[in-house]
Short mmCIF file of C-alpha atoms in Angstrom, two decimals:
data_model
loop_
_atom_site.label_atom_id
_atom_site.label_comp_id
_atom_site.label_asym_id
_atom_site.label_seq_id
_atom_site.Cartn_x
_atom_site.Cartn_y
_atom_site.Cartn_z
CA UNK V 101 0.00 0.00 0.00
CA UNK V 102 2.89 2.36 0.75
CA UNK V 103 4.39 1.86 -2.71
CA UNK V 104 1.05 2.65 -4.36
CA UNK V 105 0.72 5.87 -2.37
CA UNK V 106 4.30 6.91 -3.14
CA UNK V 107 3.78 6.22 -6.84
CA UNK V 108 0.52 8.16 -6.97
CA UNK V 109 1.91 11.15 -5.11
CA UNK V 110 5.13 11.39 -7.09
CA UNK V 111 3.30 10.99 -10.39
CA UNK V 112 0.81 13.66 -9.39
CA UNK V 113 3.57 16.09 -8.49
CA UNK V 114 5.39 15.43 -11.76
CA UNK V 115 2.22 16.02 -13.78
CA UNK V 116 1.47 19.27 -11.94
CA UNK V 117 4.87 20.91 -12.50
CA UNK V 118 4.07 22.56 -15.87
CA UNK V 119 0.66 23.85 -14.72
CA UNK V 120 1.65 27.26 -13.31
CA UNK V 121 4.00 27.89 -16.23
CA UNK V 122 1.28 27.07 -18.77
CA UNK V 123 -1.29 29.21 -16.98
CA UNK V 124 1.16 32.11 -16.85
CA UNK V 125 2.02 31.71 -20.53
CA UNK V 126 -1.66 31.62 -21.49
CA UNK V 127 -2.30 34.75 -19.44
CA UNK V 128 0.65 36.58 -20.99
CA UNK V 129 -0.37 35.53 -24.50
CA UNK V 130 -4.08 36.33 -24.19
CA UNK V 131 -3.86 39.35 -21.88
CA UNK V 132 -6.79 38.20 -19.74
CA UNK V 133 -7.82 35.33 -17.52
CA UNK V 134 -10.35 33.70 -19.87
CA UNK V 135 -7.92 31.31 -21.62
CA UNK V 136 -6.17 30.16 -18.40
CA UNK V 137 -9.52 29.55 -16.69
CA UNK V 138 -10.87 27.58 -19.66
CA UNK V 139 -7.63 25.57 -19.70
CA UNK V 140 -7.98 24.75 -16.01
CA UNK V 141 -11.66 23.87 -16.41
CA UNK V 142 -10.80 21.48 -19.25
CA UNK V 143 -8.10 19.87 -17.13
CA UNK V 144 -10.65 19.35 -14.40
CA UNK V 145 -12.66 16.91 -16.56
CA UNK V 146 -10.04 14.12 -16.75
CA UNK V 147 -9.22 14.73 -13.09
CA UNK V 148 -12.86 14.19 -12.21
CA UNK V 149 -12.97 10.98 -14.23
CA UNK V 150 -9.75 9.72 -12.62
CA UNK V 151 -11.08 10.55 -9.16
CA UNK V 152 -14.32 8.68 -9.78
CA UNK V 153 -12.38 5.72 -11.14
CA UNK V 154 -9.89 5.72 -8.26
CA UNK V 155 -12.60 6.13 -5.62
CA UNK V 156 -14.52 3.01 -6.54
CA UNK V 157 -15.50 0.68 -3.72
CA UNK V 158 -12.96 -2.12 -4.09
CA UNK V 159 -10.02 -3.78 -2.36
CA UNK V 160 -6.42 -3.21 -3.44
CA UNK V 161 -4.60 -6.54 -3.38
#
């Protein structure tokens, strides 16, 4: 169980590294917050699906 947690946390941190840079670049390019907010809202959809999938009622063996 510890290895699964360590894998999930480290993978999550690695995937989140470019987020602030991309949001900043979108803001600089567009000049307003619409594009960065749309980008973050679109990223929320696969996160929601992954959370629902990961939160299923089951045993990890």
